[in-house]
Amino acid sequence: MQSVLQRNDVWRAHQLAPPAHPTHPTGWAALDAALPGGGWPLGALVECSHPAGTLAWRLWLPALRSASAQGQVVLLGLPLQPNAAAWAAHGIDTPRLWCVHTDDDAQTLWCAQQLLGCPSVALLWLHLRHPTWAATQRLQHAAHQARCSTDGGGAWPAPLVLLSVAEAHASPSSAAVLRLHVQPKGPEGLLVWVRKRRGAPRHHPLDLSAPWPWCEWLPPTPRNHAPAPAVDRLPAQPARACPA
């Protein structure tokens, strides 16, 4: 029995599974404690659902900052685009940040597979309008096959692959190894539900203290004085493929 329990694909029902992938800390101690391996799995698909009209910028900021020190960061088909000046002020190496526009999920999937074959990509964040099991299976397979180059000084063996989906369009099933749901809690925090992980289920959300860091850097426009639930809604940029 002990030899069986030493396998990384077998675990006791009340425990987290041994990590099946290399991991990188999320930047949130409470979230690290809830994930196998204590961080984001590299070379695997991480799916995150969120309310329509928002993206989980605050949750991913530590990962984006770390990834930009490892290699290229690609935002693929996101419905909202970043404020590059604010990201730079938050420590993200924006010359390594690329935004790619796509017209539909088929284009997004094709581009994702090509990008994951590029060893200079350290993080790929893509958005699907209508995700399916088959789409997530393709992405998980591509993520599992992806490898990062160490020529640029990076140490990650594989990229971090993030899939965002609107809550209303999330598929009942997914091939992602980790599934989260993120709900903004005003300008001061986030509620994070772990919907799927290798290990015991988690029934209650994590309450993360995540003050919104950008408002003081943005110009005083009516958009920036929207009600608190809108803090994760940044204005979209023109739809074109270009450096951020």
CSV table of C-alpha atoms in Angstrom, one decimal:
chain,number,residue,atom,x,y,z
A,1,MET,CA,0.0,0.0,0.0
A,2,GLN,CA,2.8,2.5,0.9
A,3,SER,CA,4.4,1.9,-2.5
A,4,VAL,CA,1.1,2.7,-4.2
A,5,LEU,CA,0.6,5.9,-2.2
A,6,GLN,CA,4.1,7.1,-3.3
A,7,ARG,CA,2.8,7.4,-6.9
A,8,ASN,CA,2.0,11.0,-7.9
A,9,ASP,CA,-1.3,9.9,-9.5
A,10,VAL,CA,-2.6,8.3,-6.3
A,11,TRP,CA,-3.5,10.2,-3.1
A,12,ARG,CA,-5.7,9.9,0.0
A,13,ALA,CA,-9.2,11.5,-0.4
A,14,HIS,CA,-8.6,14.1,2.3
A,15,GLN,CA,-5.2,15.2,1.1
A,16,LEU,CA,-3.8,17.2,-1.8
A,17,ALA,CA,-2.2,15.2,-4.5
A,18,PRO,CA,1.5,15.2,-5.0
A,19,PRO,CA,2.4,17.7,-7.7
A,20,ALA,CA,2.3,16.2,-11.2
A,21,HIS,CA,3.9,19.3,-12.7
A,22,PRO,CA,6.6,21.8,-11.6
A,23,THR,CA,5.0,24.8,-9.9
A,24,HIS,CA,5.7,28.5,-9.3
A,25,PRO,CA,4.3,30.4,-6.2
A,26,THR,CA,1.1,32.3,-7.0
A,27,GLY,CA,2.1,35.3,-4.9
A,28,TRP,CA,-0.8,34.6,-2.5
A,29,ALA,CA,0.2,32.4,0.5
A,30,ALA,CA,-3.4,31.3,1.2
A,31,LEU,CA,-3.8,30.2,-2.4
A,32,ASP,CA,-0.4,28.4,-2.5
A,33,ALA,CA,-1.6,26.4,0.5
A,34,ALA,CA,-4.7,25.2,-1.4
A,35,LEU,CA,-2.9,24.1,-4.5
A,36,PRO,CA,-0.9,20.9,-5.1
A,37,GLY,CA,2.8,21.7,-5.1
A,38,GLY,CA,2.2,25.1,-3.5
A,39,GLY,CA,1.7,27.2,-6.7
A,40,TRP,CA,0.6,27.5,-10.3
A,41,PRO,CA,1.3,24.3,-12.3
A,42,LEU,CA,3.7,24.9,-15.2
A,43,GLY,CA,3.2,23.0,-18.5
A,44,ALA,CA,-0.5,22.6,-17.7
A,45,LEU,CA,-3.7,24.4,-18.3
A,46,VAL,CA,-5.2,26.6,-15.6
A,47,GLU,CA,-8.8,27.7,-16.2
A,48,CYS,CA,-10.3,30.7,-14.5
A,49,SER,CA,-13.9,31.8,-14.8
A,50,HIS,CA,-15.1,35.3,-13.8
A,51,PRO,CA,-18.1,37.6,-14.1
A,52,ALA,CA,-18.8,38.9,-17.6
A,53,GLY,CA,-17.1,42.2,-18.4
A,54,THR,CA,-14.2,41.6,-16.0
A,55,LEU,CA,-10.8,39.8,-16.0
A,56,ALA,CA,-8.9,38.6,-13.0
A,57,TRP,CA,-6.0,41.0,-13.4
A,58,ARG,CA,-5.2,41.3,-9.7
A,59,LEU,CA,-5.0,37.5,-9.2
A,60,TRP,CA,-2.5,37.1,-12.0
A,61,LEU,CA,-0.3,40.2,-11.4
A,62,PRO,CA,2.4,38.3,-9.4
A,63,ALA,CA,2.5,35.6,-12.1
A,64,LEU,CA,2.7,38.2,-14.9
A,65,ARG,CA,5.6,40.0,-13.1
A,66,SER,CA,7.5,36.7,-12.6
A,67,ALA,CA,6.9,35.5,-16.1
A,68,SER,CA,8.1,38.7,-17.7
A,69,ALA,CA,11.5,38.1,-16.0
A,70,GLN,CA,11.5,34.6,-17.6
A,71,GLY,CA,10.5,35.3,-21.2
A,72,GLN,CA,7.7,36.6,-23.4
A,73,VAL,CA,4.2,37.2,-22.0
A,74,VAL,CA,1.4,36.8,-24.6
A,75,LEU,CA,-2.2,38.0,-24.1
A,76,LEU,CA,-4.3,36.2,-26.7
A,77,GLY,CA,-7.8,37.1,-27.6
A,78,LEU,CA,-8.6,38.9,-24.3
A,79,PRO,CA,-11.8,41.0,-24.4
A,80,LEU,CA,-10.0,43.7,-22.3
A,81,GLN,CA,-6.4,44.9,-22.8
A,82,PRO,CA,-4.0,46.1,-20.1
A,83,ASN,CA,-2.9,49.6,-19.3
A,84,ALA,CA,0.8,49.1,-20.1
A,85,ALA,CA,2.0,52.1,-18.0
A,86,ALA,CA,0.3,50.7,-14.9
A,87,TRP,CA,1.7,47.2,-15.5
A,88,ALA,CA,5.2,48.7,-15.9
A,89,ALA,CA,4.7,50.5,-12.6
A,90,HIS,CA,3.8,47.2,-11.0
A,91,GLY,CA,7.1,45.6,-12.1
A,92,ILE,CA,6.0,43.9,-15.3
A,93,ASP,CA,8.6,44.1,-18.1
A,94,THR,CA,6.3,45.5,-20.8
A,95,PRO,CA,8.8,45.2,-23.7
A,96,ARG,CA,8.2,41.5,-23.2
A,97,LEU,CA,4.4,41.8,-23.3
A,98,TRP,CA,2.4,41.1,-26.5
A,99,CYS,CA,-1.3,41.5,-27.2
A,100,VAL,CA,-2.7,39.4,-30.1
A,101,HIS,CA,-6.3,40.0,-31.3
A,102,THR,CA,-8.3,37.1,-32.7
A,103,ASP,CA,-11.8,37.0,-34.3
A,104,ASP,CA,-13.1,33.7,-32.8
A,105,ASP,CA,-12.3,30.7,-30.7
A,106,ALA,CA,-11.0,28.7,-33.7
A,107,GLN,CA,-8.3,31.4,-34.3
A,108,THR,CA,-7.5,31.6,-30.6
A,109,LEU,CA,-7.0,27.9,-30.4
A,110,TRP,CA,-4.8,27.8,-33.5
A,111,CYS,CA,-2.7,30.7,-32.3
A,112,ALA,CA,-2.3,29.2,-28.8
A,113,GLN,CA,-1.0,25.9,-30.2
A,114,GLN,CA,1.6,27.8,-32.3
A,115,LEU,CA,2.7,30.0,-29.4
A,116,LEU,CA,3.1,27.1,-27.1
A,117,GLY,CA,5.5,25.7,-29.6
A,118,CYS,CA,7.7,28.7,-29.1
A,119,PRO,CA,10.3,28.2,-26.3
A,120,SER,CA,10.6,32.0,-25.6
A,121,VAL,CA,7.0,32.2,-24.3
A,122,ALA,CA,6.9,32.0,-20.5
A,123,LEU,CA,3.2,32.8,-20.0
A,124,LEU,CA,0.2,32.6,-22.3
A,125,TRP,CA,-3.1,34.0,-21.2
A,126,LEU,CA,-5.9,33.4,-23.6
A,127,HIS,CA,-9.7,33.8,-23.5
A,128,LEU,CA,-12.3,31.6,-25.1
A,129,ARG,CA,-15.8,32.9,-25.7
A,130,HIS,CA,-17.4,29.4,-25.7
A,131,PRO,CA,-15.0,26.8,-24.3
A,132,THR,CA,-15.7,23.1,-24.9
A,133,TRP,CA,-14.1,19.9,-23.5
A,134,ALA,CA,-12.4,19.4,-26.8
A,135,ALA,CA,-10.9,22.9,-26.8
A,136,THR,CA,-9.5,22.5,-23.3
A,137,GLN,CA,-8.2,19.1,-24.1
A,138,ARG,CA,-6.3,20.6,-27.1
A,139,LEU,CA,-4.9,23.3,-24.8
A,140,GLN,CA,-3.9,20.9,-22.1
A,141,HIS,CA,-2.1,18.7,-24.5
A,142,ALA,CA,-0.2,21.7,-26.1
A,143,ALA,CA,0.7,23.0,-22.6
A,144,HIS,CA,2.0,19.6,-21.5
A,145,GLN,CA,4.2,19.4,-24.6
A,146,ALA,CA,5.5,23.0,-24.3
A,147,ARG,CA,9.0,23.8,-23.0
A,148,CYS,CA,10.7,27.0,-22.1
A,149,SER,CA,14.2,28.0,-23.3
A,150,THR,CA,16.8,29.0,-20.7
A,151,ASP,CA,18.8,31.0,-23.3
A,152,GLY,CA,17.3,34.3,-22.1
A,153,GLY,CA,18.1,33.6,-18.4
A,154,GLY,CA,14.8,32.1,-17.5
A,155,ALA,CA,14.5,29.1,-15.1
A,156,TRP,CA,11.0,27.9,-15.8
A,157,PRO,CA,11.0,24.5,-17.5
A,158,ALA,CA,7.6,25.1,-19.1
A,159,PRO,CA,5.2,28.0,-19.6
A,160,LEU,CA,2.3,29.0,-17.4
A,161,VAL,CA,-0.9,28.7,-19.5
A,162,LEU,CA,-4.0,30.6,-18.3
A,163,LEU,CA,-7.4,30.3,-19.8
A,164,SER,CA,-10.1,32.9,-18.9
A,165,VAL,CA,-13.8,32.3,-19.6
A,166,ALA,CA,-16.9,34.3,-18.7
A,167,GLU,CA,-18.8,32.6,-15.9
A,168,ALA,CA,-22.0,32.3,-17.9
A,169,HIS,CA,-20.1,30.4,-20.7
A,170,ALA,CA,-18.0,28.1,-18.6
A,171,SER,CA,-18.2,24.5,-19.6
A,172,PRO,CA,-19.5,21.9,-17.1
A,173,SER,CA,-16.4,19.8,-17.8
A,174,SER,CA,-12.8,20.8,-18.6
A,175,ALA,CA,-9.5,19.1,-19.2
A,176,ALA,CA,-7.7,21.9,-17.2
A,177,VAL,CA,-5.7,20.5,-14.3
A,178,LEU,CA,-6.8,23.4,-12.2
A,179,ARG,CA,-10.1,25.3,-12.4
A,180,LEU,CA,-10.8,28.5,-10.4
A,181,HIS,CA,-13.6,31.0,-10.2
A,182,VAL,CA,-12.7,34.6,-9.2
A,183,GLN,CA,-15.2,37.2,-7.9
A,184,PRO,CA,-14.0,40.8,-7.2
A,185,LYS,CA,-14.7,41.9,-3.7
A,186,GLY,CA,-14.7,45.6,-4.3
A,187,PRO,CA,-11.4,47.5,-4.6
A,188,GLU,CA,-9.8,45.7,-1.7
A,189,GLY,CA,-10.0,42.0,-2.3
A,190,LEU,CA,-10.9,38.9,-4.3
A,191,LEU,CA,-12.9,35.8,-3.6
A,192,VAL,CA,-11.4,32.7,-5.2
A,193,TRP,CA,-13.2,29.4,-5.5
A,194,VAL,CA,-11.0,26.3,-6.3
A,195,ARG,CA,-13.5,24.4,-8.5
A,196,LYS,CA,-11.1,21.6,-9.5
A,197,ARG,CA,-7.7,20.5,-8.3
A,198,ARG,CA,-5.8,17.2,-7.8
A,199,GLY,CA,-6.8,16.3,-4.3
A,200,ALA,CA,-9.6,16.9,-1.7
A,201,PRO,CA,-12.4,19.2,-2.8
A,202,ARG,CA,-12.5,22.7,-1.3
A,203,HIS,CA,-16.0,23.9,-0.5
A,204,HIS,CA,-15.4,27.5,0.6
A,205,PRO,CA,-13.8,30.4,-1.2
A,206,LEU,CA,-10.4,31.9,-0.4
A,207,ASP,CA,-10.7,35.6,0.7
A,208,LEU,CA,-7.6,37.3,-0.7
A,209,SER,CA,-6.6,40.8,0.3
A,210,ALA,CA,-5.8,42.3,-3.0
A,211,PRO,CA,-6.0,46.2,-3.0
A,212,TRP,CA,-6.4,47.6,-6.5
A,213,PRO,CA,-3.0,49.2,-7.1
A,214,TRP,CA,-3.7,51.2,-10.3
A,215,CYS,CA,-6.3,53.8,-9.5
A,216,GLU,CA,-3.7,56.4,-8.3
A,217,TRP,CA,-1.8,56.0,-11.6
A,218,LEU,CA,-4.8,56.4,-13.9
A,219,PRO,CA,-5.9,59.9,-15.1
A,220,PRO,CA,-9.1,61.2,-13.3
A,221,THR,CA,-11.8,60.3,-15.8
A,222,PRO,CA,-15.4,59.3,-15.2
A,223,ARG,CA,-14.5,55.7,-16.1
A,224,ASN,CA,-12.0,55.6,-13.3
A,225,HIS,CA,-14.6,56.6,-10.8
A,226,ALA,CA,-17.0,53.8,-11.5
A,227,PRO,CA,-18.6,51.8,-8.6
A,228,ALA,CA,-16.3,49.4,-6.8
A,229,PRO,CA,-17.4,46.2,-8.6
A,230,ALA,CA,-16.1,47.7,-11.8
A,231,VAL,CA,-12.5,47.9,-10.7
A,232,ASP,CA,-11.5,44.9,-12.7
A,233,ARG,CA,-13.0,46.3,-15.9
A,234,LEU,CA,-10.3,48.2,-17.9
A,235,PRO,CA,-11.2,49.8,-21.2
A,236,ALA,CA,-10.4,47.8,-24.3
A,237,GLN,CA,-7.8,48.9,-26.7
A,238,PRO,CA,-8.2,48.9,-30.6
A,239,ALA,CA,-8.4,45.3,-31.9
A,240,ARG,CA,-5.1,44.7,-33.5
A,241,ALA,CA,-2.0,42.6,-32.9
A,242,CYS,CA,0.7,44.8,-31.5
A,243,PRO,CA,3.2,45.1,-28.6
A,244,ALA,CA,1.3,46.3,-25.4
